[in-house]
XYZ file of C-alpha atoms in Angstrom:
701
model
C -24.173 11.686 -1.779
C -22.161 13.433 0.572
C -24.199 13.467 3.555
C -22.094 10.993 4.877
C -20.104 12.773 7.301
C -23.124 13.993 8.924
C -24.867 10.887 9.357
C -21.652 9.008 10.490
C -21.676 11.572 13.549
C -25.374 11.621 14.136
C -24.999 7.665 14.361
C -21.995 7.857 16.638
C -23.938 10.219 19.238
C -27.161 8.326 19.156
C -25.264 5.401 20.427
C -24.889 4.949 24.208
C -23.395 2.907 27.052
C -22.355 -0.721 26.503
C -23.159 -0.790 22.775
C -21.086 2.069 21.263
C -20.025 1.445 17.439
C -16.197 2.494 16.929
C -16.233 4.594 13.528
C -13.619 7.362 13.423
C -15.305 9.535 10.720
C -12.902 11.740 8.368
C -13.328 15.040 9.264
C -14.169 17.168 6.148
C -16.193 20.251 4.396
C -17.777 20.213 0.931
C -16.744 23.282 -1.267
C -18.649 23.849 -4.535
C -16.891 24.549 -7.354
C -18.846 24.375 -10.950
C -16.056 24.428 -12.996
C -16.359 23.729 -16.641
C -13.903 22.684 -19.201
C -15.883 23.188 -22.001
C -15.480 20.807 -24.951
C -11.885 20.628 -25.819
C -10.227 18.536 -28.046
C -6.562 17.409 -29.185
C -5.744 19.595 -32.589
C -1.730 19.796 -31.714
C -0.787 16.549 -33.158
C -0.295 12.597 -32.884
C -0.437 11.134 -29.320
C -1.988 12.211 -25.971
C -2.016 16.070 -25.501
C -3.068 18.224 -22.582
C -5.902 19.807 -23.664
C -7.304 21.284 -20.439
C -5.944 22.172 -17.152
C -7.114 23.643 -13.849
C -5.950 23.715 -10.438
C -7.990 23.189 -7.137
C -6.326 24.805 -3.861
C -7.933 24.803 -0.635
C -4.816 26.316 1.595
C -4.367 24.306 4.895
C -6.260 21.407 3.736
C -5.011 18.121 4.884
C -6.157 16.207 1.859
C -8.511 16.742 -1.260
C -11.145 14.545 -3.117
C -12.762 15.612 -6.141
C -16.226 15.101 -7.706
C -17.386 15.582 -10.916
C -20.810 16.433 -12.414
C -20.590 15.327 -15.921
C -17.650 13.607 -17.836
C -17.125 12.957 -21.417
C -14.181 11.363 -22.703
C -13.901 10.692 -26.184
C -12.581 7.368 -27.686
C -13.243 3.557 -26.848
C -12.546 3.364 -23.108
C -10.788 -0.119 -24.017
C -8.121 1.346 -26.340
C -5.244 2.961 -25.500
C -5.945 5.950 -27.382
C -9.025 6.746 -25.423
C -8.876 10.139 -23.693
C -8.363 10.370 -19.807
C -8.445 12.537 -16.791
C -5.051 13.058 -14.888
C -5.412 14.288 -11.140
C -1.758 15.298 -9.566
C -1.017 16.042 -5.870
C 1.172 19.053 -5.526
C 2.434 18.119 -2.228
C 3.754 14.432 -2.815
C 3.271 14.251 -6.678
C 0.669 11.046 -6.273
C -1.094 10.726 -9.750
C -4.337 8.960 -10.635
C -5.549 8.574 -14.043
C -9.280 7.812 -15.038
C -10.466 6.897 -18.413
C -14.341 6.586 -18.772
C -14.414 3.173 -17.328
C -12.318 4.129 -14.603
C -14.336 7.410 -13.941
C -17.568 5.375 -13.863
C -15.947 2.741 -11.349
C -15.203 5.657 -9.227
C -18.636 7.144 -9.274
C -17.459 10.371 -10.889
C -14.844 11.172 -8.131
C -11.154 10.728 -7.334
C -8.916 9.053 -4.816
C -7.984 10.994 -1.844
C -5.035 13.265 -2.045
C -2.659 14.656 0.099
C -2.146 18.076 0.714
C -4.137 21.239 -0.265
C -3.356 21.516 -3.979
C -4.311 19.161 -7.058
C -3.814 19.760 -10.635
C -6.729 18.265 -12.930
C -6.091 17.973 -16.592
C -7.574 16.224 -19.459
C -5.347 14.418 -21.797
C -6.932 13.264 -25.410
C -5.537 11.967 -28.683
C -7.334 12.617 -31.705
C -10.678 10.697 -30.914
C -12.968 13.528 -30.481
C -14.612 16.288 -28.115
C -14.007 16.039 -24.289
C -15.466 17.685 -21.662
C -15.065 17.567 -17.352
C -17.414 19.812 -15.192
C -16.145 19.593 -11.738
C -18.687 19.955 -9.315
C -17.169 20.048 -5.927
C -13.872 18.776 -3.651
C -14.012 17.359 -0.124
C -11.625 19.281 1.852
C -9.947 17.703 4.794
C -9.616 19.101 8.158
C -7.504 18.339 11.001
C -8.764 14.910 12.401
C -10.746 15.689 15.986
C -13.736 13.579 15.461
C -15.067 11.812 18.550
C -14.125 7.998 19.073
C -14.795 5.504 21.561
C -11.770 3.840 23.043
C -12.488 0.547 24.483
C -9.123 -0.645 26.169
C -8.976 -3.692 28.246
C -6.278 -2.120 30.376
C -3.338 -0.003 28.869
C -3.184 0.553 25.151
C -0.602 -1.906 24.290
C -1.612 -2.057 20.610
C 1.392 -2.430 18.089
C 1.832 -1.424 14.735
C 1.344 -3.921 11.872
C 1.403 -4.136 8.198
C -1.117 -6.965 7.517
C -1.756 -6.588 3.474
C -5.551 -8.220 3.706
C -6.840 -5.205 5.872
C -7.854 -1.996 4.659
C -8.907 1.562 6.211
C -12.690 2.409 4.778
C -13.039 5.761 4.202
C -14.700 8.569 5.022
C -16.712 6.823 7.625
C -13.547 5.548 9.361
C -13.805 1.865 9.638
C -12.063 -1.319 8.633
C -12.760 -3.650 5.882
C -10.979 -7.087 5.103
C -10.478 -9.303 2.140
C -11.767 -12.841 2.576
C -11.522 -16.102 0.879
C -14.554 -16.393 -1.262
C -14.544 -17.020 -4.940
C -14.438 -13.357 -5.738
C -12.325 -11.951 -2.846
C -14.434 -9.579 -1.784
C -14.641 -8.263 1.974
C -16.595 -8.010 5.162
C -17.137 -5.065 7.435
C -19.698 -3.854 10.191
C -22.988 -3.022 9.036
C -22.923 0.565 10.822
C -19.859 1.235 8.507
C -21.498 1.108 5.003
C -24.990 1.397 3.855
C -26.812 0.037 0.939
C -26.510 2.076 -1.933
C -23.066 3.966 -0.671
C -21.282 5.390 -3.788
C -18.371 7.406 -1.824
C -16.946 4.533 0.255
C -13.087 3.913 -0.640
C -10.978 1.143 0.573
C -7.159 2.102 1.459
C -4.373 -0.197 1.755
C -0.752 0.599 2.938
C -1.892 3.277 4.684
C 0.931 5.231 5.706
C 1.691 6.990 9.184
C -0.278 9.972 10.193
C 1.058 13.372 10.385
C 2.602 14.379 13.929
C -0.384 16.310 14.513
C -2.585 13.071 14.014
C -4.207 13.934 10.760
C -4.544 10.875 8.319
C -1.972 10.500 5.572
C -3.446 8.643 2.214
C -1.669 6.099 0.560
C -1.113 6.248 -3.340
C -3.920 6.215 -5.373
C -3.412 2.816 -6.580
C -3.502 1.414 -3.151
C -7.313 3.192 -3.027
C -10.394 1.318 -4.344
C -13.902 2.409 -4.927
C -16.694 0.728 -3.811
C -19.100 -1.427 -6.176
C -22.482 -0.130 -5.199
C -24.116 -2.990 -6.723
C -22.297 -5.519 -4.359
C -23.140 -4.140 -0.794
C -25.324 -6.358 1.511
C -25.624 -4.413 4.533
C -28.078 -4.948 7.370
C -27.011 -1.453 8.593
C -25.983 -2.585 12.054
C -28.526 -3.878 14.456
C -26.814 -4.025 17.609
C -24.347 -6.560 18.950
C -24.242 -9.817 17.585
C -26.572 -8.511 14.559
C -24.098 -5.893 12.688
C -22.707 -7.333 9.562
C -21.886 -6.192 5.571
C -20.279 -8.062 2.782
C -18.991 -5.524 -0.129
C -16.809 -5.764 -2.801
C -14.557 -2.877 -4.193
C -13.840 -1.810 -7.912
C -10.368 -2.573 -9.814
C -7.843 0.586 -9.038
C -5.052 0.975 -11.809
C -6.241 -1.934 -13.544
C -6.054 -4.506 -10.755
C -8.115 -5.725 -7.956
C -7.128 -5.069 -4.398
C -6.660 -9.006 -3.936
C -3.957 -9.254 -6.890
C -1.907 -6.034 -5.648
C -2.020 -6.882 -2.271
C -0.242 -10.355 -3.048
C -3.389 -12.670 -3.631
C -3.674 -13.063 0.542
C -7.287 -13.232 2.189
C -8.643 -14.382 5.663
C -10.199 -17.931 5.881
C -13.191 -17.592 7.418
C -14.993 -20.156 9.362
C -18.200 -20.521 11.542
C -16.584 -22.358 14.381
C -16.664 -20.723 17.972
C -13.498 -21.095 20.004
C -13.602 -21.689 23.814
C -13.301 -19.092 26.428
C -9.552 -17.886 26.883
C -8.710 -18.676 23.316
C -6.467 -15.738 21.983
C -8.400 -13.402 19.865
C -6.606 -11.115 17.470
C -8.014 -7.772 16.120
C -6.104 -5.999 13.696
C -7.493 -2.469 11.901
C -7.429 1.213 11.702
C -8.212 2.535 15.172
C -7.529 5.515 16.630
C -5.124 6.981 19.661
C -4.746 9.240 22.266
C -1.923 10.570 24.317
C 0.472 9.230 25.068
C 0.437 7.159 22.057
C 2.159 8.874 19.132
C -0.473 10.836 17.128
C 1.217 9.294 14.270
C -0.477 5.942 14.830
C -3.892 7.686 14.578
C -6.011 5.659 12.095
C -3.354 3.413 11.034
C -3.103 -0.253 11.448
C -2.373 -1.547 14.672
C -3.005 -5.041 16.125
C -3.550 -6.685 19.617
C -4.392 -9.931 21.013
C -6.636 -10.812 23.955
C -8.650 -13.759 25.434
C -12.149 -14.537 24.262
C -14.977 -14.182 27.152
C -18.405 -14.955 27.680
C -20.877 -13.042 25.846
C -23.248 -11.150 28.184
C -25.280 -9.294 25.730
C -26.493 -9.166 22.198
C -28.403 -11.405 19.749
C -28.473 -13.306 17.724
C -24.724 -14.241 17.269
C -22.635 -12.144 19.335
C -19.005 -12.738 20.297
C -16.601 -10.907 23.006
C -13.120 -10.720 23.696
C -10.722 -8.775 25.788
C -8.743 -7.199 22.741
C -8.025 -3.793 22.639
C -9.806 -1.381 20.124
C -10.772 1.891 19.578
C -13.170 4.267 17.191
C -11.894 3.132 13.657
C -11.845 -0.482 14.597
C -15.240 -1.351 13.522
C -15.544 -3.957 10.731
C -12.334 -5.362 11.845
C -11.788 -9.258 11.640
C -12.072 -11.098 14.512
C -9.368 -14.009 14.568
C -8.917 -17.040 16.331
C -5.043 -16.572 17.179
C -4.696 -20.544 17.627
C -6.014 -21.222 13.915
C -5.295 -17.827 11.846
C -9.061 -18.152 10.879
C -11.501 -15.146 10.965
C -14.440 -16.077 13.247
C -16.441 -12.856 13.370
C -16.504 -8.988 12.630
C -15.613 -6.484 15.306
C -18.389 -4.071 15.949
C -18.822 -2.302 19.452
C -16.882 -1.297 22.293
C -17.822 -2.616 25.931
C -14.317 -3.804 27.338
C -14.059 -3.958 31.158
C -12.269 -6.196 33.774
C -15.065 -8.728 33.356
C -16.741 -8.029 29.797
C -15.187 -7.687 26.495
C -15.604 -5.716 23.177
C -18.317 -7.363 20.905
C -18.710 -8.366 17.413
C -21.008 -10.255 15.228
C -20.161 -14.229 14.679
C -19.810 -15.414 11.292
C -22.363 -17.994 11.894
C -25.041 -15.299 11.707
C -27.450 -16.563 9.131
C -27.424 -13.274 7.769
C -23.902 -13.593 6.853
C -24.053 -16.806 5.581
C -27.094 -15.937 3.323
C -25.023 -12.661 2.049
C -22.061 -15.007 1.143
C -24.310 -17.547 -0.392
C -25.745 -14.965 -2.415
C -23.041 -12.538 -3.752
C -24.216 -9.618 -5.553
C -22.438 -7.143 -7.823
C -18.574 -7.940 -8.493
C -18.621 -10.376 -5.701
C -20.541 -12.688 -8.061
C -17.717 -15.290 -9.130
C -16.533 -14.760 -12.553
C -14.444 -17.327 -14.515
C -12.247 -19.919 -12.570
C -10.056 -19.441 -9.470
C -6.394 -19.939 -9.702
C -3.934 -20.577 -6.782
C -0.254 -21.099 -6.371
C 0.831 -23.653 -3.620
C 4.515 -22.489 -2.815
C 3.823 -19.271 -4.493
C 5.345 -17.424 -7.338
C 9.163 -17.111 -7.780
C 10.916 -13.968 -7.336
C 13.889 -15.399 -9.469
C 13.803 -18.233 -12.028
C 17.049 -20.100 -13.165
C 18.143 -18.780 -16.593
C 18.489 -22.373 -17.277
C 15.302 -23.048 -16.890
C 13.371 -26.080 -15.462
C 11.921 -24.012 -12.378
C 8.295 -25.483 -11.286
C 5.162 -23.177 -10.619
C 2.493 -25.190 -8.922
C -0.776 -24.076 -10.423
C -4.506 -25.517 -9.165
C -7.308 -24.279 -10.933
C -10.712 -24.426 -8.981
C -14.605 -24.130 -9.897
C -15.806 -20.376 -9.345
C -19.768 -20.076 -9.202
C -21.239 -21.935 -12.075
C -17.907 -22.287 -13.719
C -16.437 -25.685 -13.543
C -12.572 -26.110 -14.764
C -12.187 -28.532 -17.609
C -9.323 -31.036 -16.743
C -5.950 -30.906 -19.023
C -6.773 -27.389 -20.405
C -4.092 -25.511 -18.346
C -1.757 -23.309 -20.148
C 1.268 -21.526 -19.073
C 1.586 -18.431 -21.137
C 5.111 -16.400 -20.964
C 7.145 -13.472 -23.063
C 10.942 -12.946 -22.723
C 10.978 -10.235 -25.131
C 9.591 -11.679 -28.413
C 5.923 -12.042 -27.931
C 3.908 -14.550 -25.820
C 4.658 -18.374 -26.320
C 1.657 -20.505 -25.010
C 2.554 -24.007 -23.699
C 0.512 -26.707 -22.162
C 1.223 -27.253 -18.371
C 2.145 -30.455 -17.107
C -1.266 -32.108 -15.224
C -0.280 -33.965 -12.054
C -3.994 -34.556 -10.939
C -7.218 -33.026 -12.789
C -6.766 -29.022 -12.551
C -3.612 -29.437 -10.554
C -0.837 -28.450 -12.532
C 3.102 -27.673 -13.119
C 4.085 -24.542 -15.034
C 7.974 -25.226 -15.998
C 9.765 -22.167 -17.050
C 11.780 -22.125 -20.249
C 15.275 -21.277 -20.560
C 15.629 -17.233 -20.147
C 18.728 -14.945 -20.949
C 20.062 -14.232 -17.750
C 19.112 -10.537 -16.552
C 15.783 -10.793 -18.596
C 12.238 -10.111 -17.116
C 9.948 -12.901 -17.968
C 6.316 -11.732 -18.117
C 3.939 -14.493 -17.892
C 0.015 -15.567 -16.972
C -1.918 -18.424 -16.875
C -5.215 -19.818 -18.470
C -7.848 -22.498 -18.239
C -10.825 -23.538 -20.072
C -14.342 -24.146 -18.296
C -16.644 -26.893 -18.922
C -18.600 -24.445 -20.746
C -15.548 -24.103 -23.208
C -14.703 -20.360 -22.204
C -11.143 -19.679 -21.617
C -10.310 -17.691 -18.345
C -6.892 -16.110 -17.465
C -4.917 -15.164 -14.515
C -4.024 -11.945 -13.244
C -7.410 -10.590 -14.698
C -7.337 -8.776 -17.891
C -3.968 -10.624 -19.037
C -2.189 -9.995 -21.040
C -2.400 -6.401 -20.167
C -1.796 -7.541 -16.640
C 0.920 -9.965 -15.864
C 3.391 -11.608 -13.496
C 6.672 -10.791 -13.845
C 10.063 -12.396 -12.583
C 13.465 -12.010 -13.041
C 15.822 -14.548 -14.583
C 19.344 -14.604 -12.513
C 21.136 -16.843 -10.397
C 20.916 -14.147 -7.771
C 20.762 -10.453 -7.157
C 24.197 -8.234 -6.312
C 23.686 -4.835 -4.721
C 25.738 -1.974 -6.123
C 26.135 0.770 -3.812
C 27.368 3.925 -4.864
C 26.731 6.283 -1.962
C 26.593 5.205 1.860
C 26.742 7.379 4.817
C 25.862 6.957 8.337
C 27.138 10.304 9.696
C 28.935 8.384 12.561
C 31.804 10.548 12.399
C 30.318 13.308 14.165
C 30.949 16.062 11.633
C 30.618 16.891 8.000
C 31.322 13.772 6.350
C 33.867 13.653 3.477
C 32.652 15.034 0.291
C 29.424 16.300 1.596
C 28.524 19.816 2.385
C 25.990 21.488 4.899
C 24.532 24.883 5.436
C 22.384 26.487 7.577
C 21.746 25.037 11.114
C 22.663 21.697 9.718
C 24.430 19.658 12.217
C 25.723 16.143 13.450
C 25.360 14.024 16.401
C 22.581 12.597 18.853
C 21.038 15.824 20.012
C 17.192 16.407 19.887
C 16.634 12.959 19.434
C 13.250 11.644 18.401
C 11.368 8.494 19.437
C 12.563 4.986 17.987
C 16.584 4.550 16.850
C 18.064 6.081 14.130
C 18.555 3.124 11.333
C 22.477 3.287 11.233
C 24.257 3.969 14.141
C 23.863 6.383 17.250
C 24.946 9.863 15.137
C 22.580 11.341 12.292
C 22.558 14.770 10.649
C 20.117 17.232 12.027
C 18.607 20.698 11.374
C 18.227 22.592 14.919
C 20.024 24.957 17.010
C 21.388 23.735 20.600
C 17.722 24.517 22.302
C 16.607 21.776 19.863
C 14.569 24.236 17.710
C 15.102 26.184 14.426
C 13.624 29.291 15.873
C 16.228 31.923 15.127
C 13.630 34.860 15.075
C 13.691 35.009 11.046
C 12.907 32.751 8.389
C 15.985 30.315 7.709
C 16.993 27.419 5.411
C 19.887 25.125 4.650
C 20.937 22.442 2.624
C 22.583 18.887 3.334
C 24.324 17.969 0.175
C 25.918 14.659 -0.952
C 28.719 14.312 -3.085
C 28.067 13.651 -6.582
C 27.417 9.967 -7.827
C 26.852 7.853 -10.561
C 23.329 6.341 -10.817
C 23.320 2.609 -11.842
C 20.013 1.236 -13.745
C 17.422 0.649 -11.252
C 18.950 3.215 -8.786
C 17.027 3.566 -5.576
C 17.775 6.277 -2.934
C 17.089 5.115 0.702
C 17.431 6.930 3.982
C 15.469 7.079 7.193
C 14.189 10.427 8.699
C 12.158 12.029 11.367
C 10.391 15.554 10.530
C 9.122 17.537 13.698
C 7.659 20.845 12.421
C 4.344 22.710 12.562
C 3.237 20.339 9.695
C 1.859 22.755 7.089
C 3.103 21.747 3.686
C 3.622 25.378 2.741
C 5.804 26.206 5.663
C 8.884 24.282 7.391
C 9.409 22.111 4.254
C 12.056 19.204 3.898
C 12.627 18.655 0.054
C 14.747 15.945 -1.415
C 16.614 17.661 -4.395
C 18.493 15.725 -7.413
C 20.893 18.044 -9.051
C 19.123 21.213 -7.320
C 15.493 20.142 -8.399
C 12.703 19.075 -6.120
C 11.671 15.224 -6.628
C 9.950 14.888 -3.188
C 8.530 16.964 -0.400
C 8.561 14.741 2.934
C 5.566 14.749 5.480
C 6.125 14.954 9.326
C 6.741 12.007 11.206
C 7.552 12.339 15.153
C 9.541 8.962 15.269
C 12.404 7.449 12.972
C 10.934 6.409 9.549
C 12.396 4.445 6.544
C 11.952 5.882 3.312
C 13.219 5.197 -0.336
C 12.919 7.167 -3.625
C 13.168 5.487 -7.215
C 16.013 7.046 -9.054
C 15.501 5.040 -12.188
C 14.725 8.360 -14.391
C 18.436 9.337 -13.163
C 20.273 6.019 -14.277
C 23.549 6.370 -16.115
C 23.655 9.948 -15.032
C 26.081 11.849 -12.334
C 23.692 13.415 -9.608
C 23.907 15.247 -6.361
C 21.469 14.452 -3.958
C 20.562 17.176 -1.313
C 18.133 17.522 1.732
C 16.823 21.061 1.687
C 15.099 22.660 4.923
C 13.256 25.716 4.468
C 11.327 27.502 7.234
C 9.840 29.925 4.689
C 8.553 32.147 7.538
C 9.636 33.248 10.945
C 6.571 31.830 12.843
C 5.835 28.509 14.815
C 9.499 27.536 14.059
C 9.763 26.117 17.963
C 9.991 22.626 16.542
C 12.931 20.370 16.770
C 13.015 20.038 12.989
C 14.136 17.184 10.287
C 16.754 14.417 11.356
C 18.659 12.251 8.580
C 20.555 8.954 8.864
C 21.319 6.019 6.667
C 21.777 7.445 3.149
C 22.167 5.033 0.472
C 22.019 4.964 -3.146
C 22.119 1.547 -4.371
C 20.859 -0.940 -7.239
C 20.149 -4.771 -7.366
C 21.409 -6.118 -10.548
C 20.899 -9.719 -11.741
C 23.745 -12.034 -11.002
C 24.467 -13.961 -14.213
C 27.484 -15.946 -12.955
C 27.107 -19.268 -14.902
C 28.819 -21.554 -12.398
C 27.726 -20.530 -8.791
C 30.951 -21.568 -7.030
C 32.979 -19.094 -9.351
C 32.135 -16.454 -6.782
C 34.672 -13.971 -8.145
C 33.900 -14.990 -11.883
C 37.889 -15.649 -12.859
C 36.903 -18.785 -14.804
C 38.491 -21.209 -12.460
C 37.861 -22.516 -8.936
C 40.406 -21.654 -6.227
C 40.934 -20.184 -2.739
C 39.807 -16.859 -4.235
C 36.314 -18.214 -4.526
C 36.517 -19.017 -0.826
C 37.468 -15.257 0.023
C 34.966 -14.193 -2.498
C 32.199 -16.093 -0.375
C 33.410 -15.002 2.698
C 33.066 -11.365 1.659
C 29.916 -11.733 0.293
C 28.619 -13.499 3.589
C 29.904 -10.941 5.526
C 27.815 -8.117 3.428
C 24.686 -10.152 3.777
C 24.260 -10.291 0.226
C 21.419 -12.473 -1.313
C 24.363 -14.277 -3.251
C 25.479 -15.663 0.128
C 22.193 -17.452 0.885
C 23.522 -20.467 -0.965
C 20.703 -22.913 0.458
C 18.105 -20.268 -0.159
C 16.909 -20.509 3.219
C 16.477 -16.637 3.671
C 18.990 -16.445 6.108
C 22.875 -16.879 6.397
C 24.383 -19.594 8.681
C 26.822 -22.403 8.579
C 24.966 -24.183 6.377
C 25.640 -21.760 3.512
C 29.338 -22.335 3.771
C 28.459 -25.997 3.581
C 26.160 -25.431 0.721
C 29.211 -23.503 -1.000
C 31.491 -26.039 -0.110
C 29.503 -28.769 -2.145
C 28.578 -26.291 -5.149
C 32.848 -26.079 -5.165
C 33.154 -29.614 -4.763
C 30.600 -30.363 -8.075
C 32.659 -27.915 -10.185
C 31.935 -25.780 -13.076
C 29.944 -27.215 -15.981
C-alpha cells in the first residue's frame, strides 16, 4: 500500500527532456508500530466513554498519518451510539473521528495531521467490544523532493483560493471538481493509478512553513479516494494522460457540498492560438519566491500556442507551471470553461507547457461510463441565485430550485418539497412549480435571530424520493433570520501608539513599532507588536520568553478573536513557540509564516465570560534563536448578532423616525457595517443613502 513514494520518485526520474511530468511527491518514511488495544468495552456508564488511549510521537516530524491493520468498532455504524476512533493532533488540536463506515471509506487510515504527535482513542458506548490494531505511521520529512519548473519567463504566479481545486497527496498533484452528475474529479493519469487506496484530496490548503514544508488543512477538508471510481490510463505522454476519479465523504459531507457546490464546466472546444489559458494548481516554488508558497494554490495565465508534440489530443500554452501542477485544469480564460488537463513541462520562448485536451476519446469514454461513487445516484439539485445568507423574519424570501435527471433517474414534475425546521421539528411544504421541475421555495415567518435548518426533496419517476443535501435531515442547509447583522466589538487594538497600549501588559522582549518588518503589510496601520531585540533576533544567549496580554473583556455569544501575525523561527513545534492563551490556558499554537497572515479563533466556548487574551512566546532553549520572531497586529474580539430592528429606517431603535435615525445611519455607514448596505449591493455608496431615504419616507409599519 505504501510503495507510493518510491514509485513516484522512480517515475519522476524515468521521465526526461521535453515530456517531464510535474509531480512533487510528499517526503516521508514509514515507521512500523504494531500496537494493539486488545478488546475493550465501556463499563463506566451511559454515553460515549474513552476506553483506550495511545500516543504516537515522532519528534521533528512535519506531519503524521496513521494506518490501522484491523479495527473492530461495536454498534450499528449508522446509529449515533456506535463506537468510533478519535485522532487528535497535539500541534494544532485538529480532530478526526472515524466510525466503522468512515474507517472503511478511509481504507483503515487517517487524514494527514500537522506536527509530530497525535493521540488515538477509542470512544465507546455500551454496544459491545472494540479493538484497534495500529500497523504503521507515515512520518513527514522536510520537503526537498525534486520537482520540475517550467516557467515561461519569470515566476509571476499569484496565490489563489479557488474552491474547486485540491492538492492530491501523497503524490503531489492537483485534482479538480467537474460538473458531471456526481461532481467527481479530473487529474493526470500519472498522478493516480487504478487500484490506489492511499490518495487524499486536500482542500483549503494553508500556507507552508517558512522552511517550505507543507501544512495540512483541517481533517474535514481532506477526502479519501474511492478506489472503485478510478479510471486512469496511467499517463502515456503528452496529449494522452488522464484520470477520472471520485473521493469519499469526509465528516459527513462531500467535497462538492462543503466547498459551496461549485465545479468546473468542462467542454471539448479548442480555442484559437493566443487565447488566454489559465492554470491553477498546487505547484512548487524556489527562491526568491517565498517558501510558504510551496505546494499551495497558485494561478497564472498565458497564451495558447501550437502543440508541437504529443498524440492523440495535445494542448499547449505558455502558462507558468512547476512540480505539483500535474493534473491542474486547463481553463479557457475567455469562457471560464475547462478544456484540458495539465500534465507536462516544456515551456520555452516558442513552445508551451502541455496537457491533454478533453476531446480525448478515453476521457470522454470514462466520463460517459462512471464507476464507483462517480455513478450518479438520486437527482441533481441546483440553486440559481444561490442560497440565502439571511432571510427576512417576516418570511416571503424566494429560493429558486431546479431539479434535474441523474443517470437513469428522472425527476417527476410537481414533487418538489421544501423542508424547514425553526426549532420545533421539520415542516414539509410543496414548492411552487414555475415550469416542470423548476421551483420556488418560499421561506416562512421565522422569529428574528433564529436559525432555520432546511433541505429539499423531489421524487423520481420511479417513485423514489431524493434529498439535498445528501443525508438530510442529518445534514442540512442553514440560514439566520434577521434584517441584517450587527457587529459588536469588545476589544480592538492596532498598536499605533508605538508603546504599550492602555490596559495591556508586555513582558520579555515584546516591543512596539515598525522594526524587523516581514514581507507584506501589517493589517492595521504601520505599527505592530513584535518580540525581538534591536538586532532583530531573540538570541539573548539564553532561553527566554515573554507574554503580550490584553485587558480583560466580556466575550459575547459567537465571539471571534481576529488578528494578523508573522512568525519567523527555526520552525520546530517543540521550540520557539508562539501560543494564544485564554485566561492563561493555551488554546492554540501558531505555525510559522514569513509574511503577514490573517488568523481567527472561535471563542464561542467562552461566551458570557470575562477573559484575558495573551500571546505567549517561549524559545524553550538557547539554540537557533537568530530569527526575527513573532509580530502581532490588528487584534480584535467581536461577534456578529442578528439585527432584529422591525423597522429598517428606525436605525436607533427609538420607536420614532427623526433626525437621529439619519445620524445613526451615517455612523453605521462610516463604520462600514452590513446594516448600512441598504440596497444589498455588497458595497457602500450614495445609493445606500438614497435607499435609506426611501425607507425613511415609507415610514414604519
